[in-house]
mmCIF file of C-alpha atoms in Angstrom:
data_model
loop_
_atom_site.group_PDB
_atom_site.id
_atom_site.type_symbol
_atom_site.label_atom_id
_atom_site.label_comp_id
_atom_site.label_asym_id
_atom_site.label_seq_id
_atom_site.Cartn_x
_atom_site.Cartn_y
_atom_site.Cartn_z
ATOM 1 C CA MET A 1 -71.114 -54.130 29.467
ATOM 2 C CA GLY A 2 -68.628 -56.255 31.344
ATOM 3 C CA PRO A 3 -65.543 -57.658 29.626
ATOM 4 C CA LEU A 4 -65.935 -60.757 27.453
ATOM 5 C CA LEU A 5 -62.543 -61.941 28.668
ATOM 6 C CA PRO A 6 -61.821 -60.690 32.212
ATOM 7 C CA ASP A 7 -58.214 -59.922 33.078
ATOM 8 C CA PRO A 8 -56.914 -62.979 35.001
ATOM 9 C CA GLY A 9 -54.450 -63.006 37.857
ATOM 10 C CA PRO A 10 -54.009 -60.868 40.987
ATOM 11 C CA ARG A 11 -54.837 -57.186 40.500
ATOM 12 C CA ASN A 12 -51.674 -56.027 42.263
ATOM 13 C CA ALA A 13 -49.513 -58.087 39.918
ATOM 14 C CA ARG A 14 -51.269 -56.596 36.883
ATOM 15 C CA TRP A 15 -50.801 -53.033 38.076
ATOM 16 C CA ALA A 16 -47.164 -53.683 38.966
ATOM 17 C CA ARG A 17 -46.529 -55.130 35.488
ATOM 18 C CA ARG A 18 -48.161 -52.181 33.770
ATOM 19 C CA ALA A 19 -46.422 -49.602 35.964
ATOM 20 C CA LYS A 20 -43.080 -51.237 35.210
ATOM 21 C CA GLY A 21 -43.789 -51.260 31.478
ATOM 22 C CA ILE A 22 -44.776 -47.581 31.446
ATOM 23 C CA ALA A 23 -41.725 -46.650 33.520
ATOM 24 C CA VAL A 24 -39.368 -48.543 31.198
ATOM 25 C CA GLU A 25 -40.829 -46.897 28.098
ATOM 26 C CA THR A 26 -40.778 -43.447 29.698
ATOM 27 C CA VAL A 27 -37.132 -43.746 30.747
ATOM 28 C CA ALA A 28 -36.171 -45.210 27.359
ATOM 29 C CA PHE A 29 -37.933 -42.370 25.536
ATOM 30 C CA GLY A 30 -36.188 -39.776 27.683
ATOM 31 C CA LEU A 31 -32.763 -41.337 27.136
ATOM 32 C CA VAL A 32 -33.234 -41.739 23.386
ATOM 33 C CA THR A 33 -34.500 -38.159 23.109
ATOM 34 C CA LEU A 34 -31.570 -36.710 25.064
ATOM 35 C CA ALA A 35 -29.009 -38.821 23.214
ATOM 36 C CA PHE A 36 -30.695 -38.494 19.819
ATOM 37 C CA PRO A 37 -28.055 -36.250 18.163
ATOM 38 C CA PHE A 38 -25.241 -38.532 19.339
ATOM 39 C CA LEU A 39 -27.104 -41.712 18.347
ATOM 40 C CA LEU A 40 -27.954 -40.268 14.943
ATOM 41 C CA GLY A 41 -24.341 -39.210 14.373
ATOM 42 C CA ALA A 42 -22.965 -42.596 15.382
ATOM 43 C CA ALA A 43 -25.512 -44.396 13.201
ATOM 44 C CA ALA A 44 -24.658 -42.132 10.250
ATOM 45 C CA ALA A 45 -20.955 -42.935 10.649
ATOM 46 C CA VAL A 46 -21.671 -46.672 10.619
ATOM 47 C CA ASP A 47 -24.004 -46.294 7.657
ATOM 48 C CA LEU A 48 -21.366 -44.336 5.729
ATOM 49 C CA VAL A 49 -18.800 -47.102 6.236
ATOM 50 C CA ARG A 50 -21.310 -49.796 5.214
ATOM 51 C CA TRP A 51 -22.250 -47.820 2.115
ATOM 52 C CA ALA A 52 -18.612 -47.224 1.140
ATOM 53 C CA LEU A 53 -17.645 -50.888 1.584
ATOM 54 C CA ARG A 54 -20.740 -52.698 0.337
ATOM 55 C CA ARG A 55 -23.116 -50.027 -0.998
ATOM 56 C CA ARG A 56 -25.628 -50.967 1.699
ATOM 57 C CA PRO A 57 -28.611 -48.624 2.221
ATOM 58 C CA TRP A 58 -28.469 -46.326 5.234
ATOM 59 C CA VAL A 59 -30.296 -48.345 7.875
ATOM 60 C CA GLY A 60 -28.719 -47.222 11.144
ATOM 61 C CA VAL A 61 -30.159 -43.709 11.037
ATOM 62 C CA ARG A 62 -33.548 -45.153 10.095
ATOM 63 C CA LEU A 63 -33.506 -47.549 13.044
ATOM 64 C CA VAL A 64 -32.587 -44.769 15.474
ATOM 65 C CA ALA A 65 -35.458 -42.633 14.192
ATOM 66 C CA MET A 66 -37.788 -45.635 14.277
ATOM 67 C CA ALA A 67 -36.885 -46.327 17.919
ATOM 68 C CA TRP A 68 -37.762 -42.750 18.893
ATOM 69 C CA TRP A 69 -41.007 -42.805 16.893
ATOM 70 C CA PHE A 70 -42.028 -46.165 18.373
ATOM 71 C CA LEU A 71 -41.468 -45.008 21.975
ATOM 72 C CA PHE A 72 -43.269 -41.734 21.276
ATOM 73 C CA GLY A 73 -46.232 -43.671 19.869
ATOM 74 C CA GLU A 74 -46.296 -45.958 22.893
ATOM 75 C CA LEU A 75 -46.424 -43.084 25.381
ATOM 76 C CA ARG A 76 -49.000 -41.254 23.298
ATOM 77 C CA GLY A 77 -51.086 -44.449 23.319
ATOM 78 C CA VAL A 78 -50.813 -44.769 27.104
ATOM 79 C CA ALA A 79 -51.904 -41.137 27.508
ATOM 80 C CA GLY A 80 -54.894 -41.755 25.243
ATOM 81 C CA LEU A 81 -55.895 -44.798 27.273
ATOM 82 C CA ALA A 82 -55.650 -42.786 30.487
ATOM 83 C CA LEU A 83 -58.002 -40.170 29.060
ATOM 84 C CA ALA A 84 -60.397 -42.870 27.822
ATOM 85 C CA GLY A 85 -60.404 -44.444 31.278
ATOM 86 C CA LEU A 86 -61.126 -41.137 32.980
ATOM 87 C CA ALA A 87 -63.893 -40.274 30.518
ATOM 88 C CA SER A 88 -65.625 -43.605 31.150
ATOM 89 C CA GLY A 89 -65.208 -43.505 34.918
ATOM 90 C CA GLY A 90 -63.506 -46.895 34.694
ATOM 91 C CA ARG A 91 -66.648 -48.580 33.307
ATOM 92 C CA ASP A 92 -66.623 -50.979 30.358
ATOM 93 C CA THR A 93 -69.079 -49.139 28.130
ATOM 94 C CA ARG A 94 -69.640 -49.333 24.387
ATOM 95 C CA ARG A 95 -68.373 -45.762 24.076
ATOM 96 C CA ARG A 96 -65.107 -46.610 25.837
ATOM 97 C CA ARG A 97 -64.704 -49.785 23.778
ATOM 98 C CA PHE A 98 -64.986 -47.925 20.484
ATOM 99 C CA ARG A 99 -62.838 -45.082 21.764
ATOM 100 C CA VAL A 100 -60.111 -47.654 22.458
ATOM 101 C CA TYR A 101 -60.625 -49.165 19.004
ATOM 102 C CA ARG A 102 -59.994 -45.720 17.489
ATOM 103 C CA LEU A 103 -56.948 -45.183 19.692
ATOM 104 C CA ARG A 104 -55.512 -48.521 18.575
ATOM 105 C CA GLN A 105 -56.126 -47.647 14.925
ATOM 106 C CA GLN A 106 -54.196 -44.408 15.436
ATOM 107 C CA TRP A 107 -51.461 -46.258 17.346
ATOM 108 C CA ALA A 108 -51.006 -49.003 14.744
ATOM 109 C CA GLY A 109 -51.421 -46.595 11.859
ATOM 110 C CA GLY A 110 -48.843 -44.256 13.356
ATOM 111 C CA HIS A 111 -46.303 -47.062 13.747
ATOM 112 C CA LEU A 112 -46.872 -48.279 10.180
ATOM 113 C CA ASP A 113 -46.793 -44.759 8.721
ATOM 114 C CA GLY A 114 -43.486 -44.139 10.465
ATOM 115 C CA VAL A 115 -41.924 -47.341 9.128
ATOM 116 C CA ALA A 116 -43.284 -46.642 5.630
ATOM 117 C CA ARG A 117 -41.843 -43.128 5.504
ATOM 118 C CA LEU A 118 -38.492 -43.997 7.055
ATOM 119 C CA PHE A 119 -37.884 -47.027 4.842
ATOM 120 C CA GLY A 120 -39.641 -45.788 1.716
ATOM 121 C CA LEU A 121 -42.266 -48.522 1.592
ATOM 122 C CA ARG A 122 -44.937 -48.446 -1.106
ATOM 123 C CA PHE A 123 -48.303 -50.150 -0.561
ATOM 124 C CA GLU A 124 -50.528 -51.671 -3.216
ATOM 125 C CA VAL A 125 -53.812 -52.892 -1.723
ATOM 126 C CA GLU A 126 -56.563 -54.860 -3.473
ATOM 127 C CA GLY A 127 -60.006 -55.750 -2.175
ATOM 128 C CA LEU A 128 -59.939 -53.437 0.850
ATOM 129 C CA GLY A 129 -63.345 -52.049 -0.077
ATOM 130 C CA ASP A 130 -64.833 -55.547 0.209
ATOM 131 C CA VAL A 131 -63.893 -55.958 3.881
ATOM 132 C CA ALA A 132 -66.791 -53.787 5.084
ATOM 133 C CA PRO A 133 -69.485 -53.895 6.259
ATOM 134 C CA GLY A 134 -69.097 -55.844 9.469
ATOM 135 C CA PRO A 135 -69.304 -57.974 11.324
ATOM 136 C CA VAL A 136 -66.560 -60.055 9.691
ATOM 137 C CA LEU A 137 -64.078 -62.747 10.642
ATOM 138 C CA ILE A 138 -60.626 -61.973 9.198
ATOM 139 C CA LEU A 139 -57.921 -64.608 8.754
ATOM 140 C CA MET A 140 -54.577 -63.009 7.947
ATOM 141 C CA ARG A 141 -51.196 -64.283 6.894
ATOM 142 C CA HIS A 142 -48.349 -63.677 9.380
ATOM 143 C CA ALA A 143 -44.824 -63.160 8.026
ATOM 144 C CA SER A 144 -43.057 -60.413 9.997
ATOM 145 C CA ILE A 145 -43.000 -58.143 13.030
ATOM 146 C CA ILE A 146 -44.423 -55.360 10.860
ATOM 147 C CA ASP A 147 -47.617 -57.005 9.603
ATOM 148 C CA ASN A 148 -49.109 -56.832 13.122
ATOM 149 C CA THR A 149 -50.005 -53.227 12.320
ATOM 150 C CA LEU A 150 -51.788 -53.959 9.027
ATOM 151 C CA PRO A 151 -55.263 -54.884 10.365
ATOM 152 C CA ASP A 152 -55.892 -51.677 12.309
ATOM 153 C CA ALA A 153 -53.859 -49.450 9.994
ATOM 154 C CA LEU A 154 -55.688 -50.646 6.860
ATOM 155 C CA VAL A 155 -59.039 -52.180 7.819
ATOM 156 C CA GLY A 156 -59.659 -50.267 11.033
ATOM 157 C CA ARG A 157 -58.769 -46.812 9.782
ATOM 158 C CA THR A 158 -60.456 -47.237 6.388
ATOM 159 C CA HIS A 159 -63.769 -48.693 7.553
ATOM 160 C CA GLY A 160 -63.916 -47.756 11.235
ATOM 161 C CA LEU A 161 -64.109 -51.445 12.152
ATOM 162 C CA GLY A 162 -63.095 -52.306 15.699
ATOM 163 C CA LEU A 163 -61.175 -55.573 15.618
ATOM 164 C CA ARG A 164 -61.149 -58.199 18.353
ATOM 165 C CA PHE A 165 -57.735 -59.845 18.229
ATOM 166 C CA VAL A 166 -56.184 -63.225 18.931
ATOM 167 C CA ILE A 167 -52.560 -62.476 19.919
ATOM 168 C CA LYS A 168 -49.794 -64.089 21.933
ATOM 169 C CA ARG A 169 -49.626 -63.315 25.649
ATOM 170 C CA GLU A 170 -46.003 -62.181 25.382
ATOM 171 C CA LEU A 171 -47.186 -58.929 23.773
ATOM 172 C CA GLN A 172 -48.502 -57.846 27.182
ATOM 173 C CA VAL A 173 -44.984 -56.507 27.725
ATOM 174 C CA LEU A 174 -46.206 -53.393 25.881
ATOM 175 C CA PRO A 175 -48.449 -51.340 28.217
ATOM 176 C CA THR A 176 -50.578 -50.121 25.319
ATOM 177 C CA ILE A 177 -51.469 -53.709 24.437
ATOM 178 C CA ASP A 178 -51.633 -54.866 28.057
ATOM 179 C CA ILE A 179 -54.137 -52.159 29.034
ATOM 180 C CA GLY A 180 -55.912 -51.438 25.760
ATOM 181 C CA GLY A 181 -56.146 -55.121 24.888
ATOM 182 C CA ARG A 182 -58.128 -55.703 28.087
ATOM 183 C CA TRP A 183 -60.508 -52.843 27.410
ATOM 184 C CA VAL A 184 -61.579 -54.354 24.090
ATOM 185 C CA PRO A 185 -62.192 -58.081 23.583
ATOM 186 C CA THR A 186 -58.770 -59.679 23.094
ATOM 187 C CA ASN A 187 -57.707 -63.277 23.458
ATOM 188 C CA PHE A 188 -54.156 -63.393 24.829
ATOM 189 C CA VAL A 189 -53.111 -66.917 23.869
ATOM 190 C CA ARG A 190 -50.993 -68.857 26.347
ATOM 191 C CA ARG A 191 -48.963 -71.052 24.025
ATOM 192 C CA GLY A 192 -48.081 -74.372 25.585
ATOM 193 C CA SER A 193 -50.411 -73.812 28.539
ATOM 194 C CA GLY A 194 -51.698 -77.397 28.426
ATOM 195 C CA ASP A 195 -55.293 -76.171 28.820
ATOM 196 C CA THR A 196 -56.403 -76.464 25.202
ATOM 197 C CA ALA A 197 -60.100 -76.646 26.074
ATOM 198 C CA GLY A 198 -59.921 -73.496 28.203
ATOM 199 C CA GLU A 199 -57.955 -71.628 25.544
ATOM 200 C CA LEU A 200 -60.479 -72.528 22.848
ATOM 201 C CA LEU A 201 -63.388 -71.538 25.097
ATOM 202 C CA ASP A 202 -61.869 -68.083 25.598
ATOM 203 C CA LEU A 203 -61.216 -67.804 21.895
ATOM 204 C CA ARG A 204 -64.817 -68.642 21.014
ATOM 205 C CA ARG A 205 -66.013 -65.818 23.262
ATOM 206 C CA LEU A 206 -64.519 -63.317 20.814
ATOM 207 C CA ALA A 207 -67.386 -64.051 18.411
ATOM 208 C CA ILE A 208 -70.103 -63.293 20.984
ATOM 209 C CA ASP A 209 -72.391 -60.298 20.303
ATOM 210 C CA LEU A 210 -70.360 -58.889 17.433
ATOM 211 C CA ASP A 211 -71.378 -55.332 16.611
ATOM 212 C CA PRO A 212 -71.974 -54.392 12.943
ATOM 213 C CA HIS A 213 -68.913 -52.156 13.343
ATOM 214 C CA GLU A 214 -66.698 -54.944 14.710
ATOM 215 C CA GLY A 215 -64.744 -57.898 13.428
ATOM 216 C CA VAL A 216 -62.550 -60.700 14.775
ATOM 217 C CA LEU A 217 -58.994 -61.158 13.523
ATOM 218 C CA ILE A 218 -56.819 -64.242 13.855
ATOM 219 C CA TYR A 219 -53.487 -65.294 12.363
ATOM 220 C CA PRO A 220 -54.272 -68.962 11.610
ATOM 221 C CA GLU A 221 -50.604 -69.901 11.195
ATOM 222 C CA GLY A 222 -50.016 -69.078 14.856
ATOM 223 C CA THR A 223 -46.485 -67.823 14.191
ATOM 224 C CA ARG A 224 -44.419 -66.098 11.527
ATOM 225 C CA HIS A 225 -43.683 -68.115 8.408
ATOM 226 C CA THR A 226 -40.191 -69.403 7.634
ATOM 227 C CA PRO A 227 -39.189 -72.313 5.348
ATOM 228 C CA ALA A 228 -37.958 -74.300 8.360
ATOM 229 C CA LYS A 229 -41.247 -73.800 10.222
ATOM 230 C CA LEU A 230 -43.194 -74.846 7.119
ATOM 231 C CA LEU A 231 -41.283 -78.104 6.794
ATOM 232 C CA ALA A 232 -41.676 -78.868 10.513
ATOM 233 C CA ALA A 233 -45.427 -78.163 10.378
ATOM 234 C CA GLN A 234 -45.939 -80.365 7.316
ATOM 235 C CA GLU A 235 -44.028 -83.236 8.931
ATOM 236 C CA ALA A 236 -46.062 -82.898 12.137
ATOM 237 C CA ILE A 237 -49.346 -82.935 10.196
ATOM 238 C CA ALA A 238 -48.217 -85.991 8.223
ATOM 239 C CA ARG A 239 -47.821 -87.824 11.549
ATOM 240 C CA SER A 240 -50.923 -86.573 13.364
ATOM 241 C CA ARG A 241 -53.426 -85.881 10.552
ATOM 242 C CA PRO A 242 -52.583 -88.010 7.510
ATOM 243 C CA ASP A 243 -56.046 -87.261 6.102
ATOM 244 C CA ILE A 244 -55.143 -83.616 5.513
ATOM 245 C CA ALA A 245 -51.402 -84.097 4.976
ATOM 246 C CA PRO A 246 -51.749 -83.772 1.158
ATOM 247 C CA LEU A 247 -53.497 -80.419 1.668
ATOM 248 C CA ALA A 248 -50.701 -79.165 3.920
ATOM 249 C CA ALA A 249 -48.071 -80.490 1.501
ATOM 250 C CA GLY A 250 -49.490 -78.262 -1.245
ATOM 251 C CA LEU A 251 -48.503 -75.100 0.653
ATOM 252 C CA HIS A 252 -45.166 -73.511 -0.220
ATOM 253 C CA HIS A 253 -45.273 -69.907 0.983
ATOM 254 C CA VAL A 254 -47.511 -69.935 4.071
ATOM 255 C CA LEU A 255 -47.753 -72.198 7.089
ATOM 256 C CA PRO A 256 -50.672 -74.636 7.357
ATOM 257 C CA PRO A 257 -53.485 -73.105 9.426
ATOM 258 C CA ARG A 258 -53.658 -74.333 13.009
ATOM 259 C CA LEU A 259 -57.121 -75.800 12.994
ATOM 260 C CA GLY A 260 -58.024 -75.473 16.670
ATOM 261 C CA GLY A 261 -58.409 -71.716 16.847
ATOM 262 C CA ALA A 262 -59.433 -71.070 13.247
ATOM 263 C CA ILE A 263 -62.144 -73.754 13.197
ATOM 264 C CA ALA A 264 -63.436 -72.722 16.639
ATOM 265 C CA LEU A 265 -63.960 -69.154 15.429
ATOM 266 C CA LEU A 266 -65.474 -70.235 12.117
ATOM 267 C CA GLU A 267 -67.960 -72.413 14.007
ATOM 268 C CA GLU A 268 -68.763 -69.799 16.656
ATOM 269 C CA ALA A 269 -69.163 -67.023 14.098
ATOM 270 C CA ARG A 270 -71.613 -68.860 11.848
ATOM 271 C CA GLY A 271 -73.648 -66.366 9.875
ATOM 272 C CA THR A 272 -70.677 -63.994 9.655
ATOM 273 C CA ASP A 273 -68.833 -63.291 6.409
ATOM 274 C CA VAL A 274 -65.208 -64.437 6.282
ATOM 275 C CA VAL A 275 -62.303 -62.401 4.894
ATOM 276 C CA PHE A 276 -58.859 -63.770 4.047
ATOM 277 C CA CYS A 277 -55.852 -61.467 3.827
ATOM 278 C CA GLY A 278 -52.516 -62.141 2.174
ATOM 279 C CA HIS A 279 -49.526 -59.857 1.772
ATOM 280 C CA VAL A 280 -46.097 -59.916 0.136
ATOM 281 C CA GLY A 281 -43.108 -57.671 0.752
ATOM 282 C CA LEU A 282 -42.663 -57.971 4.505
ATOM 283 C CA ASP A 283 -41.370 -61.547 4.474
ATOM 284 C CA GLY A 284 -38.179 -62.354 6.307
ATOM 285 C CA PHE A 285 -38.325 -59.596 8.909
ATOM 286 C CA GLU A 286 -38.910 -61.689 12.020
ATOM 287 C CA HIS A 287 -36.727 -59.544 14.274
ATOM 288 C CA ILE A 288 -35.302 -56.010 14.323
ATOM 289 C CA ALA A 289 -31.918 -57.512 13.449
ATOM 290 C CA ASP A 290 -33.344 -58.734 10.125
ATOM 291 C CA ILE A 291 -33.901 -55.116 9.060
ATOM 292 C CA TRP A 292 -30.172 -54.410 9.402
ATOM 293 C CA SER A 293 -29.443 -55.965 6.000
ATOM 294 C CA GLY A 294 -31.187 -53.036 4.322
ATOM 295 C CA ALA A 295 -33.550 -55.252 2.357
ATOM 296 C CA LEU A 296 -36.609 -53.444 3.743
ATOM 297 C CA VAL A 297 -35.638 -50.109 2.165
ATOM 298 C CA GLY A 298 -37.746 -49.197 -0.863
ATOM 299 C CA ARG A 299 -39.906 -52.325 -0.806
ATOM 300 C CA THR A 300 -43.307 -52.581 -2.408
ATOM 301 C CA VAL A 301 -45.818 -54.245 -0.088
ATOM 302 C CA ARG A 302 -48.782 -55.866 -1.806
ATOM 303 C CA VAL A 303 -51.889 -56.699 0.214
ATOM 304 C CA ARG A 304 -54.939 -58.621 -1.004
ATOM 305 C CA PHE A 305 -58.318 -59.269 0.653
ATOM 306 C CA TRP A 306 -60.853 -61.953 -0.341
ATOM 307 C CA ARG A 307 -64.371 -61.879 1.148
ATOM 308 C CA HIS A 308 -66.622 -64.953 1.336
ATOM 309 C CA PRO A 309 -70.323 -64.661 2.240
ATOM 310 C CA ALA A 310 -71.435 -66.624 5.284
ATOM 311 C CA ALA A 311 -73.687 -68.798 3.124
ATOM 312 C CA SER A 312 -70.636 -70.206 1.300
ATOM 313 C CA VAL A 313 -68.962 -71.422 4.504
ATOM 314 C CA PRO A 314 -69.637 -75.148 5.157
ATOM 315 C CA ALA A 315 -71.315 -76.158 8.409
ATOM 316 C CA GLU A 316 -69.952 -79.701 8.782
ATOM 317 C CA ARG A 317 -66.502 -79.784 10.400
ATOM 318 C CA ASP A 318 -64.638 -81.992 7.894
ATOM 319 C CA GLU A 319 -65.968 -79.915 5.018
ATOM 320 C CA LEU A 320 -65.074 -76.755 6.927
ATOM 321 C CA VAL A 321 -61.474 -77.955 7.354
ATOM 322 C CA ARG A 322 -61.162 -78.655 3.631
ATOM 323 C CA TRP A 323 -62.788 -75.328 2.768
ATOM 324 C CA LEU A 324 -60.314 -73.510 5.021
ATOM 325 C CA TYR A 325 -57.387 -75.289 3.362
ATOM 326 C CA ALA A 326 -58.787 -74.487 -0.080
ATOM 327 C CA GLN A 327 -58.893 -70.762 0.719
ATOM 328 C CA TRP A 328 -55.458 -70.938 2.295
ATOM 329 C CA GLN A 329 -54.167 -72.560 -0.907
ATOM 330 C CA VAL A 330 -55.570 -69.637 -2.909
ATOM 331 C CA LEU A 331 -53.671 -67.288 -0.603
ATOM 332 C CA ASP A 332 -50.516 -69.422 -0.930
ATOM 333 C CA ASP A 333 -50.718 -69.343 -4.731
ATOM 334 C CA TRP A 334 -51.199 -65.581 -4.692
ATOM 335 C CA VAL A 335 -48.156 -65.110 -2.433
ATOM 336 C CA GLY A 336 -46.048 -67.318 -4.723
ATOM 337 C CA GLU A 337 -47.159 -65.457 -7.839
ATOM 338 C CA HIS A 338 -46.354 -62.039 -6.409
ATOM 339 C CA ARG A 339 -43.071 -63.151 -4.873
ATOM 340 C CA GLU A 340 -41.903 -64.212 -8.331
ATOM 341 C CA ALA A 341 -43.137 -60.936 -9.793
#
């Protein structure tokens, strides 16, 4: 088939990066496994003190178990990719592409299942049945380090949809994403690269030749939501795009969509249905350290999907921008309503 987005840079540098990543994860997994009883005991002692002093939930033991489960999932993912590569003879075939999609669904689903069981998360999902059939373009809210797993764990596993992602280049530090993300169409965004035209051209390629069992997923906000980021984004839009500043000002719980990538995909994927996804319950967990407070334990995570037929998506750019903001406002209102609840 040939990759839609060839892996850039010198081959030796790529292999060295991936070998280093696999070595680091392998050593880390071995050390955590060998030291697991000691780490679990130490974490339990800390948790006991925190519970006695402040009645905080036991988080330390959960984090230790999560670290082991995460590293195990990473190495299992690398092994699966190795088998997929051998089975395909190194060729980019449709069979290998969908095999990697399934591997990623298992990888993401495994990570999310582990977090859900360890922290006692409950999921309430609406509209998931409307996401299929493909092809679809999915625009999802981004609020934490955990919601990265939702697309494959929910949409991918439920409907067998292989998702082409738009993600930040920094995630290449994980070998599973570095290798697997190059074997399926993935746009690794170089934030601040200065080559906006080139970045948008690569992004548009994600919508080329979409299979009925595929979709494209983008986080239009471009980063995780925080109140400070929302205020900064609204002020920037007021200076650069006063025509849409009132639309951005109406948002209170999500960041304004970054129009470059979202509009490029909406234009390139004309004739494709569009799905919006909002979620509540994972807010505020930007980093592992944020989990330490214990607030994640026992949370209910609500997820909602809205599907719009291709015929309802405007063709003219200004109308498309306003349509996108209108749907994003619906998502914002839903998030606000369920946060209060």
